[in-house]
């Protein structure tokens, strides 16, 4: 019996080494095509400063979204403000291809800003937590910070609150100067804060990186068992996973214990000391909360956009023995 147990322990050790990872998005795929769509124009809150050459105009912000494969709408953020885009000369929609976005500063702005505080079920955000009065104000602040990252100009060096000398679109929407200035100041302050974090923040995006933690082999009635824990190396949340065994001894089984643990059972009567086997553990659809952001790239010379989806990215690990 003791010889059989030690061999089973060795088999577990072989199984759970040299895992290979491959990450992909949960509800979005690189190379997938969809449309960027205009939703509406946000209130005019930020006026260009006189020294920019654009005074006394206001910053025009179109709220833009795309629809993923599940039919859910997610916001999009222009990353080329000097080009023509949705709602600013390119019509109300155009097709894009989803690609990887490799810009840590933009990722940090979205992570700290609208992206990390967005509710896909209501298509709105927890803007109140940031002292803002509307969801659009949060979108404007985040988009303004993204544009500042791209242009390299501080939001407060580019914009000011309304000086009241010209009539903006807000007056048509029954927004008076006091409200325009109050909301504008909060938006500008947050945009500057998000910009600063984008430039100097410590957080960064990285793909899931899984490691395996093994507990000791335990004899339970007619099985040799072992609990295995799936851990992201940066200790990010693991929401779910799937597990399967291939070519294991007859009557072997696996049970999920939690969102990141499972238990393998190998029958003690498997005669492992005289019969070897080639088996495989497959741990798939491991959902790691790492807040991925993607690039929406048009075929023409229109604006590109940064887009978000669910905050989880999916990876799989497996190993043959």
PDB file of C-alpha atoms in Angstrom:
ATOM      1  CA  UNK A   1       0.000   0.000   0.000  1.00  0.00           C
ATOM      2  CA  UNK A   2       2.782   2.476   0.909  1.00  0.00           C
ATOM      3  CA  UNK A   3       4.565   1.816  -2.389  1.00  0.00           C
ATOM      4  CA  UNK A   4       1.388   2.541  -4.319  1.00  0.00           C
ATOM      5  CA  UNK A   5       0.797   5.810  -2.458  1.00  0.00           C
ATOM      6  CA  UNK A   6       4.323   7.114  -3.121  1.00  0.00           C
ATOM      7  CA  UNK A   7       3.999   6.368  -6.834  1.00  0.00           C
ATOM      8  CA  UNK A   8       0.670   8.174  -6.970  1.00  0.00           C
ATOM      9  CA  UNK A   9       2.296  11.186  -5.294  1.00  0.00           C
ATOM     10  CA  UNK A  10       5.017  11.146  -7.933  1.00  0.00           C
ATOM     11  CA  UNK A  11       2.423  11.034 -10.693  1.00  0.00           C
ATOM     12  CA  UNK A  12       0.724  14.130  -9.249  1.00  0.00           C
ATOM     13  CA  UNK A  13       4.085  15.894  -9.228  1.00  0.00           C
ATOM     14  CA  UNK A  14       4.618  15.121 -12.913  1.00  0.00           C
ATOM     15  CA  UNK A  15       1.122  16.163 -13.860  1.00  0.00           C
ATOM     16  CA  UNK A  16       1.309  19.593 -12.279  1.00  0.00           C
ATOM     17  CA  UNK A  17       4.530  20.927 -13.775  1.00  0.00           C
ATOM     18  CA  UNK A  18       5.471  22.799 -16.958  1.00  0.00           C
ATOM     19  CA  UNK A  19       2.006  24.135 -17.671  1.00  0.00           C
ATOM     20  CA  UNK A  20       1.639  26.226 -20.819  1.00  0.00           C
ATOM     21  CA  UNK A  21      -0.712  29.223 -20.884  1.00  0.00           C
ATOM     22  CA  UNK A  22      -2.590  30.822 -23.743  1.00  0.00           C
ATOM     23  CA  UNK A  23      -4.767  33.849 -23.043  1.00  0.00           C
ATOM     24  CA  UNK A  24      -7.733  35.161 -24.973  1.00  0.00           C
ATOM     25  CA  UNK A  25     -10.607  37.516 -24.219  1.00  0.00           C
ATOM     26  CA  UNK A  26     -13.857  36.236 -22.772  1.00  0.00           C
ATOM     27  CA  UNK A  27     -16.456  38.034 -24.921  1.00  0.00           C
ATOM     28  CA  UNK A  28     -14.238  39.598 -27.543  1.00  0.00           C
ATOM     29  CA  UNK A  29     -11.769  38.160 -30.025  1.00  0.00           C
ATOM     30  CA  UNK A  30      -8.719  39.670 -31.697  1.00  0.00           C
ATOM     31  CA  UNK A  31      -9.531  40.048 -35.398  1.00  0.00           C
ATOM     32  CA  UNK A  32     -13.269  40.285 -34.780  1.00  0.00           C
ATOM     33  CA  UNK A  33     -15.149  42.982 -36.708  1.00  0.00           C
ATOM     34  CA  UNK A  34     -17.900  45.174 -35.294  1.00  0.00           C
ATOM     35  CA  UNK A  35     -19.117  48.767 -35.539  1.00  0.00           C
ATOM     36  CA  UNK A  36     -18.309  51.856 -33.516  1.00  0.00           C
ATOM     37  CA  UNK A  37     -21.603  53.747 -33.059  1.00  0.00           C
ATOM     38  CA  UNK A  38     -22.517  57.258 -31.915  1.00  0.00           C
ATOM     39  CA  UNK A  39     -24.922  57.345 -28.984  1.00  0.00           C
ATOM     40  CA  UNK A  40     -25.327  61.073 -28.263  1.00  0.00           C
ATOM     41  CA  UNK A  41     -23.478  64.343 -27.732  1.00  0.00           C
ATOM     42  CA  UNK A  42     -22.467  65.097 -24.145  1.00  0.00           C
ATOM     43  CA  UNK A  43     -22.995  68.525 -22.570  1.00  0.00           C
ATOM     44  CA  UNK A  44     -20.412  71.214 -23.336  1.00  0.00           C
ATOM     45  CA  UNK A  45     -18.421  71.616 -20.126  1.00  0.00           C
ATOM     46  CA  UNK A  46     -14.804  72.332 -21.060  1.00  0.00           C
ATOM     47  CA  UNK A  47     -13.835  75.470 -22.953  1.00  0.00           C
ATOM     48  CA  UNK A  48     -10.516  75.740 -24.779  1.00  0.00           C
ATOM     49  CA  UNK A  49      -8.085  78.142 -23.155  1.00  0.00           C
ATOM     50  CA  UNK A  50      -7.234  81.310 -25.125  1.00  0.00           C
ATOM     51  CA  UNK A  51      -3.602  80.262 -25.688  1.00  0.00           C
ATOM     52  CA  UNK A  52      -4.641  77.044 -27.490  1.00  0.00           C
ATOM     53  CA  UNK A  53      -5.880  78.892 -30.557  1.00  0.00           C
ATOM     54  CA  UNK A  54      -9.293  77.215 -30.281  1.00  0.00           C
ATOM     55  CA  UNK A  55     -10.870  79.696 -27.863  1.00  0.00           C
ATOM     56  CA  UNK A  56     -13.748  80.349 -27.291  1.00  0.00           C
ATOM     57  CA  UNK A  57     -14.953  76.980 -28.589  1.00  0.00           C
ATOM     58  CA  UNK A  58     -15.945  74.134 -26.282  1.00  0.00           C
ATOM     59  CA  UNK A  59     -14.606  70.589 -26.419  1.00  0.00           C
ATOM     60  CA  UNK A  60     -17.090  68.458 -28.353  1.00  0.00           C
ATOM     61  CA  UNK A  61     -17.507  64.990 -26.836  1.00  0.00           C
ATOM     62  CA  UNK A  62     -19.590  62.337 -28.580  1.00  0.00           C
ATOM     63  CA  UNK A  63     -20.499  59.338 -26.460  1.00  0.00           C
ATOM     64  CA  UNK A  64     -19.597  56.284 -28.521  1.00  0.00           C
ATOM     65  CA  UNK A  65     -20.073  52.558 -28.044  1.00  0.00           C
ATOM     66  CA  UNK A  66     -19.751  49.174 -29.717  1.00  0.00           C
ATOM     67  CA  UNK A  67     -21.738  45.950 -29.341  1.00  0.00           C
ATOM     68  CA  UNK A  68     -19.951  42.710 -28.449  1.00  0.00           C
ATOM     69  CA  UNK A  69     -20.818  39.137 -29.469  1.00  0.00           C
ATOM     70  CA  UNK A  70     -23.312  38.793 -26.592  1.00  0.00           C
ATOM     71  CA  UNK A  71     -25.304  41.840 -27.732  1.00  0.00           C
ATOM     72  CA  UNK A  72     -24.010  44.005 -24.867  1.00  0.00           C
ATOM     73  CA  UNK A  73     -23.018  47.630 -25.466  1.00  0.00           C
ATOM     74  CA  UNK A  74     -19.711  48.925 -24.096  1.00  0.00           C
ATOM     75  CA  UNK A  75     -18.278  52.457 -24.276  1.00  0.00           C
ATOM     76  CA  UNK A  76     -15.438  53.399 -26.602  1.00  0.00           C
ATOM     77  CA  UNK A  77     -12.868  56.178 -26.228  1.00  0.00           C
ATOM     78  CA  UNK A  78     -11.253  57.954 -29.173  1.00  0.00           C
ATOM     79  CA  UNK A  79      -7.440  57.884 -29.074  1.00  0.00           C
ATOM     80  CA  UNK A  80      -6.865  60.069 -32.158  1.00  0.00           C
ATOM     81  CA  UNK A  81      -8.644  63.359 -31.362  1.00  0.00           C
ATOM     82  CA  UNK A  82      -7.204  65.198 -34.371  1.00  0.00           C
ATOM     83  CA  UNK A  83      -8.801  62.825 -36.887  1.00  0.00           C
ATOM     84  CA  UNK A  84     -12.370  62.550 -38.134  1.00  0.00           C
ATOM     85  CA  UNK A  85     -14.462  60.096 -36.120  1.00  0.00           C
ATOM     86  CA  UNK A  86     -17.942  58.923 -35.245  1.00  0.00           C
ATOM     87  CA  UNK A  87     -20.188  61.938 -34.823  1.00  0.00           C
ATOM     88  CA  UNK A  88     -17.447  64.309 -35.950  1.00  0.00           C
ATOM     89  CA  UNK A  89     -17.548  64.030 -39.721  1.00  0.00           C
ATOM     90  CA  UNK A  90     -17.430  60.271 -40.307  1.00  0.00           C
ATOM     91  CA  UNK A  91     -21.134  59.611 -39.862  1.00  0.00           C
ATOM     92  CA  UNK A  92     -22.798  57.895 -36.938  1.00  0.00           C
ATOM     93  CA  UNK A  93     -21.086  54.513 -37.347  1.00  0.00           C
ATOM     94  CA  UNK A  94     -18.230  52.714 -39.086  1.00  0.00           C
ATOM     95  CA  UNK A  95     -16.691  49.249 -39.045  1.00  0.00           C
ATOM     96  CA  UNK A  96     -13.606  48.460 -37.000  1.00  0.00           C
ATOM     97  CA  UNK A  97     -11.364  45.438 -36.414  1.00  0.00           C
ATOM     98  CA  UNK A  98     -10.438  44.537 -32.853  1.00  0.00           C
ATOM     99  CA  UNK A  99      -6.716  44.424 -32.149  1.00  0.00           C
ATOM    100  CA  UNK A 100      -4.425  44.498 -29.140  1.00  0.00           C
ATOM    101  CA  UNK A 101      -3.803  47.894 -27.527  1.00  0.00           C
ATOM    102  CA  UNK A 102      -0.321  48.341 -26.102  1.00  0.00           C
ATOM    103  CA  UNK A 103      -0.414  51.662 -24.278  1.00  0.00           C
ATOM    104  CA  UNK A 104       0.063  51.423 -20.496  1.00  0.00           C
ATOM    105  CA  UNK A 105      -0.822  55.086 -19.883  1.00  0.00           C
ATOM    106  CA  UNK A 106      -4.172  54.843 -21.686  1.00  0.00           C
ATOM    107  CA  UNK A 107      -4.876  51.569 -19.881  1.00  0.00           C
ATOM    108  CA  UNK A 108      -4.240  53.229 -16.506  1.00  0.00           C
ATOM    109  CA  UNK A 109      -6.601  56.121 -17.320  1.00  0.00           C
ATOM    110  CA  UNK A 110      -9.395  53.722 -18.281  1.00  0.00           C
ATOM    111  CA  UNK A 111      -8.664  51.403 -15.357  1.00  0.00           C
ATOM    112  CA  UNK A 112      -8.841  54.239 -12.832  1.00  0.00           C
ATOM    113  CA  UNK A 113     -11.638  56.001 -14.690  1.00  0.00           C
ATOM    114  CA  UNK A 114     -14.770  54.966 -16.527  1.00  0.00           C
ATOM    115  CA  UNK A 115     -13.810  51.406 -17.459  1.00  0.00           C
ATOM    116  CA  UNK A 116     -13.339  50.112 -13.926  1.00  0.00           C
ATOM    117  CA  UNK A 117     -16.572  51.766 -12.786  1.00  0.00           C
ATOM    118  CA  UNK A 118     -18.901  50.791 -15.634  1.00  0.00           C
ATOM    119  CA  UNK A 119     -22.039  48.648 -15.234  1.00  0.00           C
ATOM    120  CA  UNK A 120     -22.783  46.800 -18.458  1.00  0.00           C
ATOM    121  CA  UNK A 121     -26.338  45.990 -17.350  1.00  0.00           C
ATOM    122  CA  UNK A 122     -27.333  49.638 -17.031  1.00  0.00           C
ATOM    123  CA  UNK A 123     -24.861  51.163 -19.523  1.00  0.00           C
ATOM    124  CA  UNK A 124     -23.858  53.662 -16.877  1.00  0.00           C
ATOM    125  CA  UNK A 125     -21.204  54.152 -14.186  1.00  0.00           C
ATOM    126  CA  UNK A 126     -20.914  54.902 -10.477  1.00  0.00           C
ATOM    127  CA  UNK A 127     -20.141  58.541 -11.294  1.00  0.00           C
ATOM    128  CA  UNK A 128     -21.483  59.694  -7.907  1.00  0.00           C
ATOM    129  CA  UNK A 129     -18.469  58.092  -6.207  1.00  0.00           C
ATOM    130  CA  UNK A 130     -16.288  60.659  -7.985  1.00  0.00           C
ATOM    131  CA  UNK A 131     -18.359  63.677  -6.993  1.00  0.00           C
ATOM    132  CA  UNK A 132     -19.880  64.034 -10.454  1.00  0.00           C
ATOM    133  CA  UNK A 133     -23.485  64.810 -11.308  1.00  0.00           C
ATOM    134  CA  UNK A 134     -24.057  62.702 -14.437  1.00  0.00           C
ATOM    135  CA  UNK A 135     -22.707  59.592 -16.115  1.00  0.00           C
ATOM    136  CA  UNK A 136     -21.789  61.683 -19.149  1.00  0.00           C
ATOM    137  CA  UNK A 137     -19.574  63.876 -16.965  1.00  0.00           C
ATOM    138  CA  UNK A 138     -17.524  60.800 -16.004  1.00  0.00           C
ATOM    139  CA  UNK A 139     -17.280  59.770 -19.660  1.00  0.00           C
ATOM    140  CA  UNK A 140     -16.138  63.293 -20.627  1.00  0.00           C
ATOM    141  CA  UNK A 141     -13.512  63.378 -17.861  1.00  0.00           C
ATOM    142  CA  UNK A 142     -12.112  59.994 -18.859  1.00  0.00           C
ATOM    143  CA  UNK A 143     -12.099  60.797 -22.569  1.00  0.00           C
ATOM    144  CA  UNK A 144     -10.437  64.157 -21.902  1.00  0.00           C
ATOM    145  CA  UNK A 145      -7.683  62.410 -19.926  1.00  0.00           C
ATOM    146  CA  UNK A 146      -7.164  59.883 -22.740  1.00  0.00           C
ATOM    147  CA  UNK A 147      -6.837  62.710 -25.254  1.00  0.00           C
ATOM    148  CA  UNK A 148      -4.335  64.436 -22.959  1.00  0.00           C
ATOM    149  CA  UNK A 149      -2.231  61.258 -22.832  1.00  0.00           C
ATOM    150  CA  UNK A 150      -2.185  61.159 -26.640  1.00  0.00           C
ATOM    151  CA  UNK A 151      -1.366  64.848 -27.129  1.00  0.00           C
ATOM    152  CA  UNK A 152       0.958  65.132 -24.131  1.00  0.00           C
ATOM    153  CA  UNK A 153      -0.805  68.282 -22.886  1.00  0.00           C
ATOM    154  CA  UNK A 154      -2.228  68.570 -19.368  1.00  0.00           C
ATOM    155  CA  UNK A 155      -6.032  68.909 -19.340  1.00  0.00           C
ATOM    156  CA  UNK A 156      -5.726  72.082 -17.238  1.00  0.00           C
ATOM    157  CA  UNK A 157      -3.301  73.557 -19.792  1.00  0.00           C
ATOM    158  CA  UNK A 158      -5.756  72.835 -22.594  1.00  0.00           C
ATOM    159  CA  UNK A 159      -9.143  73.640 -21.061  1.00  0.00           C
ATOM    160  CA  UNK A 160     -10.902  75.936 -18.623  1.00  0.00           C
ATOM    161  CA  UNK A 161     -14.451  76.149 -17.328  1.00  0.00           C
ATOM    162  CA  UNK A 162     -16.831  78.380 -19.275  1.00  0.00           C
ATOM    163  CA  UNK A 163     -16.177  82.089 -19.018  1.00  0.00           C
ATOM    164  CA  UNK A 164     -19.787  82.767 -20.007  1.00  0.00           C
ATOM    165  CA  UNK A 165     -18.862  84.969 -22.931  1.00  0.00           C
ATOM    166  CA  UNK A 166     -20.406  82.760 -25.610  1.00  0.00           C
ATOM    167  CA  UNK A 167     -23.560  80.677 -25.784  1.00  0.00           C
ATOM    168  CA  UNK A 168     -22.857  76.954 -25.813  1.00  0.00           C
ATOM    169  CA  UNK A 169     -25.088  74.057 -26.717  1.00  0.00           C
ATOM    170  CA  UNK A 170     -25.906  73.768 -23.009  1.00  0.00           C
ATOM    171  CA  UNK A 171     -28.279  76.722 -23.105  1.00  0.00           C
ATOM    172  CA  UNK A 172     -30.452  74.887 -25.601  1.00  0.00           C
ATOM    173  CA  UNK A 173     -30.527  72.042 -23.040  1.00  0.00           C
ATOM    174  CA  UNK A 174     -31.601  74.446 -20.256  1.00  0.00           C
ATOM    175  CA  UNK A 175     -28.268  74.306 -18.440  1.00  0.00           C
ATOM    176  CA  UNK A 176     -27.394  77.672 -16.950  1.00  0.00           C
ATOM    177  CA  UNK A 177     -23.919  79.137 -16.500  1.00  0.00           C
ATOM    178  CA  UNK A 178     -23.679  78.232 -12.804  1.00  0.00           C
ATOM    179  CA  UNK A 179     -24.339  74.561 -13.504  1.00  0.00           C
ATOM    180  CA  UNK A 180     -22.068  74.607 -16.526  1.00  0.00           C
ATOM    181  CA  UNK A 181     -19.193  75.988 -14.458  1.00  0.00           C
ATOM    182  CA  UNK A 182     -19.851  73.759 -11.429  1.00  0.00           C
ATOM    183  CA  UNK A 183     -19.957  70.549 -13.420  1.00  0.00           C
ATOM    184  CA  UNK A 184     -17.133  71.682 -15.685  1.00  0.00           C
ATOM    185  CA  UNK A 185     -14.789  72.276 -12.756  1.00  0.00           C
ATOM    186  CA  UNK A 186     -15.418  68.803 -11.374  1.00  0.00           C
ATOM    187  CA  UNK A 187     -14.888  67.234 -14.790  1.00  0.00           C
ATOM    188  CA  UNK A 188     -11.662  69.170 -15.360  1.00  0.00           C
ATOM    189  CA  UNK A 189     -10.306  68.283 -11.912  1.00  0.00           C
ATOM    190  CA  UNK A 190     -11.007  64.575 -12.458  1.00  0.00           C
ATOM    191  CA  UNK A 191      -9.573  64.644 -15.981  1.00  0.00           C
ATOM    192  CA  UNK A 192      -6.337  66.071 -14.595  1.00  0.00           C
ATOM    193  CA  UNK A 193      -6.269  63.471 -11.819  1.00  0.00           C
ATOM    194  CA  UNK A 194      -6.777  60.624 -14.304  1.00  0.00           C
ATOM    195  CA  UNK A 195      -4.135  62.064 -16.617  1.00  0.00           C
ATOM    196  CA  UNK A 196      -1.623  62.265 -13.768  1.00  0.00           C
ATOM    197  CA  UNK A 197      -2.325  58.651 -12.864  1.00  0.00           C
ATOM    198  CA  UNK A 198      -1.943  57.594 -16.483  1.00  0.00           C
ATOM    199  CA  UNK A 199       1.495  59.190 -16.584  1.00  0.00           C
ATOM    200  CA  UNK A 200       2.839  58.158 -13.171  1.00  0.00           C
ATOM    201  CA  UNK A 201       0.569  55.387 -11.819  1.00  0.00           C
ATOM    202  CA  UNK A 202       2.010  52.018 -10.812  1.00  0.00           C
ATOM    203  CA  UNK A 203      -0.737  49.693 -12.058  1.00  0.00           C
ATOM    204  CA  UNK A 204      -0.292  48.061 -15.448  1.00  0.00           C
ATOM    205  CA  UNK A 205      -2.088  45.542 -17.609  1.00  0.00           C
ATOM    206  CA  UNK A 206      -0.645  42.080 -18.038  1.00  0.00           C
ATOM    207  CA  UNK A 207      -2.049  38.830 -19.344  1.00  0.00           C
ATOM    208  CA  UNK A 208      -3.076  36.074 -16.922  1.00  0.00           C
ATOM    209  CA  UNK A 209      -0.103  34.169 -15.524  1.00  0.00           C
ATOM    210  CA  UNK A 210      -1.205  30.999 -13.747  1.00  0.00           C
ATOM    211  CA  UNK A 211       0.659  28.952 -11.192  1.00  0.00           C
ATOM    212  CA  UNK A 212      -0.426  25.779  -9.406  1.00  0.00           C
ATOM    213  CA  UNK A 213      -0.340  25.190  -5.667  1.00  0.00           C
ATOM    214  CA  UNK A 214      -0.484  21.559  -4.550  1.00  0.00           C
ATOM    215  CA  UNK A 215      -1.603  20.236  -1.207  1.00  0.00           C
ATOM    216  CA  UNK A 216      -0.300  16.933   0.160  1.00  0.00           C
ATOM    217  CA  UNK A 217      -1.700  13.678  -1.148  1.00  0.00           C
ATOM    218  CA  UNK A 218      -4.287  12.259   1.234  1.00  0.00           C
ATOM    219  CA  UNK A 219      -5.827   8.786   1.402  1.00  0.00           C
ATOM    220  CA  UNK A 220      -9.604   8.965   1.612  1.00  0.00           C
ATOM    221  CA  UNK A 221     -11.328   5.582   1.774  1.00  0.00           C
ATOM    222  CA  UNK A 222     -10.627   3.990  -1.639  1.00  0.00           C
ATOM    223  CA  UNK A 223      -8.893   6.974  -3.262  1.00  0.00           C
ATOM    224  CA  UNK A 224      -5.625   8.817  -3.211  1.00  0.00           C
ATOM    225  CA  UNK A 225      -6.647  12.473  -3.371  1.00  0.00           C
ATOM    226  CA  UNK A 226      -5.006  15.834  -3.797  1.00  0.00           C
ATOM    227  CA  UNK A 227      -6.372  19.379  -3.728  1.00  0.00           C
ATOM    228  CA  UNK A 228      -5.012  21.711  -6.387  1.00  0.00           C
ATOM    229  CA  UNK A 229      -5.289  25.507  -6.219  1.00  0.00           C
ATOM    230  CA  UNK A 230      -5.139  27.719  -9.331  1.00  0.00           C
ATOM    231  CA  UNK A 231      -3.463  31.053  -8.570  1.00  0.00           C
ATOM    232  CA  UNK A 232      -2.689  34.087 -10.692  1.00  0.00           C
ATOM    233  CA  UNK A 233       0.922  35.121 -10.055  1.00  0.00           C
ATOM    234  CA  UNK A 234      -0.190  38.721  -9.434  1.00  0.00           C
ATOM    235  CA  UNK A 235      -2.911  37.508  -7.036  1.00  0.00           C
ATOM    236  CA  UNK A 236      -5.710  38.769  -9.260  1.00  0.00           C
ATOM    237  CA  UNK A 237      -9.184  37.351  -8.774  1.00  0.00           C
ATOM    238  CA  UNK A 238     -10.038  34.077 -10.511  1.00  0.00           C
ATOM    239  CA  UNK A 239     -13.748  33.913 -11.177  1.00  0.00           C
ATOM    240  CA  UNK A 240     -14.260  30.506 -12.765  1.00  0.00           C
ATOM    241  CA  UNK A 241     -12.603  27.605 -14.593  1.00  0.00           C
ATOM    242  CA  UNK A 242     -13.336  24.235 -16.222  1.00  0.00           C
ATOM    243  CA  UNK A 243     -11.405  21.049 -15.486  1.00  0.00           C
ATOM    244  CA  UNK A 244     -11.166  17.678 -17.220  1.00  0.00           C
ATOM    245  CA  UNK A 245      -8.940  14.594 -17.153  1.00  0.00           C
ATOM    246  CA  UNK A 246      -7.826  12.560 -20.158  1.00  0.00           C
ATOM    247  CA  UNK A 247      -6.529   8.963 -20.132  1.00  0.00           C
ATOM    248  CA  UNK A 248      -6.541   8.578 -16.350  1.00  0.00           C
ATOM    249  CA  UNK A 249      -7.038   5.192 -14.645  1.00  0.00           C
ATOM    250  CA  UNK A 250     -10.572   3.888 -14.689  1.00  0.00           C
ATOM    251  CA  UNK A 251     -12.862   5.431 -12.059  1.00  0.00           C
ATOM    252  CA  UNK A 252     -10.584   8.443 -11.524  1.00  0.00           C
ATOM    253  CA  UNK A 253     -12.524  11.653 -11.058  1.00  0.00           C
ATOM    254  CA  UNK A 254     -12.164  15.366 -10.411  1.00  0.00           C
ATOM    255  CA  UNK A 255     -14.368  17.717  -8.397  1.00  0.00           C
ATOM    256  CA  UNK A 256     -14.414  21.498  -8.234  1.00  0.00           C
ATOM    257  CA  UNK A 257     -14.205  22.853  -4.693  1.00  0.00           C
ATOM    258  CA  UNK A 258     -14.329  26.611  -5.290  1.00  0.00           C
ATOM    259  CA  UNK A 259     -13.768  29.208  -7.996  1.00  0.00           C
ATOM    260  CA  UNK A 260     -10.040  28.355  -8.028  1.00  0.00           C
ATOM    261  CA  UNK A 261      -9.659  24.905  -6.431  1.00  0.00           C
ATOM    262  CA  UNK A 262     -10.302  21.335  -7.532  1.00  0.00           C
ATOM    263  CA  UNK A 263      -9.672  17.862  -6.154  1.00  0.00           C
ATOM    264  CA  UNK A 264      -8.421  14.800  -8.051  1.00  0.00           C
ATOM    265  CA  UNK A 265      -9.362  11.266  -6.974  1.00  0.00           C
ATOM    266  CA  UNK A 266      -7.371   8.215  -8.191  1.00  0.00           C
ATOM    267  CA  UNK A 267      -8.597   4.773  -7.058  1.00  0.00           C
ATOM    268  CA  UNK A 268      -6.159   2.914  -4.824  1.00  0.00           C
ATOM    269  CA  UNK A 269      -6.800  -0.298  -6.789  1.00  0.00           C
ATOM    270  CA  UNK A 270      -5.370   1.178 -10.014  1.00  0.00           C
ATOM    271  CA  UNK A 271      -2.226  -1.036  -9.759  1.00  0.00           C
ATOM    272  CA  UNK A 272      -0.047   1.945 -10.665  1.00  0.00           C
ATOM    273  CA  UNK A 273       3.227   0.254  -9.657  1.00  0.00           C
ATOM    274  CA  UNK A 274       3.013  -2.104 -12.650  1.00  0.00           C
ATOM    275  CA  UNK A 275       0.880  -0.176 -15.164  1.00  0.00           C
ATOM    276  CA  UNK A 276       1.898   3.317 -16.263  1.00  0.00           C
ATOM    277  CA  UNK A 277      -0.470   5.610 -18.145  1.00  0.00           C
ATOM    278  CA  UNK A 278      -0.292   8.711 -20.282  1.00  0.00           C
ATOM    279  CA  UNK A 279      -2.773  11.233 -18.989  1.00  0.00           C
ATOM    280  CA  UNK A 280      -3.576  14.889 -19.325  1.00  0.00           C
ATOM    281  CA  UNK A 281      -5.094  17.539 -17.083  1.00  0.00           C
ATOM    282  CA  UNK A 282      -6.957  20.301 -18.902  1.00  0.00           C
ATOM    283  CA  UNK A 283      -7.814  23.450 -16.954  1.00  0.00           C
ATOM    284  CA  UNK A 284      -9.664  25.716 -19.346  1.00  0.00           C
ATOM    285  CA  UNK A 285     -11.694  28.933 -19.322  1.00  0.00           C
ATOM    286  CA  UNK A 286      -9.793  30.287 -16.313  1.00  0.00           C
ATOM    287  CA  UNK A 287     -11.262  33.782 -15.917  1.00  0.00           C
ATOM    288  CA  UNK A 288      -8.708  36.208 -14.436  1.00  0.00           C
ATOM    289  CA  UNK A 289      -9.723  39.761 -13.504  1.00  0.00           C
ATOM    290  CA  UNK A 290      -7.090  41.866 -15.280  1.00  0.00           C
ATOM    291  CA  UNK A 291      -9.235  44.535 -17.019  1.00  0.00           C
ATOM    292  CA  UNK A 292      -8.161  44.085 -20.656  1.00  0.00           C
ATOM    293  CA  UNK A 293      -8.507  46.987 -23.116  1.00  0.00           C
ATOM    294  CA  UNK A 294      -8.481  46.634 -26.906  1.00  0.00           C
ATOM    295  CA  UNK A 295      -7.912  48.739 -30.006  1.00  0.00           C
ATOM    296  CA  UNK A 296     -10.785  49.372 -32.427  1.00  0.00           C
ATOM    297  CA  UNK A 297      -9.006  49.943 -35.742  1.00  0.00           C
ATOM    298  CA  UNK A 298     -10.950  51.203 -38.801  1.00  0.00           C
ATOM    299  CA  UNK A 299      -9.993  50.263 -42.358  1.00  0.00           C
ATOM    300  CA  UNK A 300      -9.854  53.912 -43.414  1.00  0.00           C
ATOM    301  CA  UNK A 301      -8.087  56.890 -41.861  1.00  0.00           C
ATOM    302  CA  UNK A 302     -10.820  57.601 -39.317  1.00  0.00           C
ATOM    303  CA  UNK A 303     -10.248  57.732 -35.558  1.00  0.00           C
ATOM    304  CA  UNK A 304      -9.111  54.638 -33.681  1.00  0.00           C
ATOM    305  CA  UNK A 305     -10.762  53.856 -30.349  1.00  0.00           C
ATOM    306  CA  UNK A 306      -9.857  52.148 -27.094  1.00  0.00           C
ATOM    307  CA  UNK A 307     -12.603  49.727 -26.122  1.00  0.00           C
ATOM    308  CA  UNK A 308     -13.335  47.648 -23.050  1.00  0.00           C
ATOM    309  CA  UNK A 309     -15.359  44.555 -22.275  1.00  0.00           C
ATOM    310  CA  UNK A 310     -15.890  42.435 -19.172  1.00  0.00           C
ATOM    311  CA  UNK A 311     -12.955  42.840 -16.741  1.00  0.00           C
ATOM    312  CA  UNK A 312     -11.878  39.211 -17.140  1.00  0.00           C
ATOM    313  CA  UNK A 313      -9.529  37.566 -19.599  1.00  0.00           C
ATOM    314  CA  UNK A 314      -9.612  33.829 -20.165  1.00  0.00           C
ATOM    315  CA  UNK A 315      -6.661  31.456 -20.246  1.00  0.00           C
ATOM    316  CA  UNK A 316      -6.088  27.687 -20.264  1.00  0.00           C
ATOM    317  CA  UNK A 317      -3.383  25.429 -18.893  1.00  0.00           C
ATOM    318  CA  UNK A 318      -2.640  21.786 -19.645  1.00  0.00           C
ATOM    319  CA  UNK A 319       0.102  19.169 -19.476  1.00  0.00           C
ATOM    320  CA  UNK A 320       0.566  15.656 -20.786  1.00  0.00           C
ATOM    321  CA  UNK A 321       2.277  12.952 -18.734  1.00  0.00           C
TER     322      UNK A 321
END
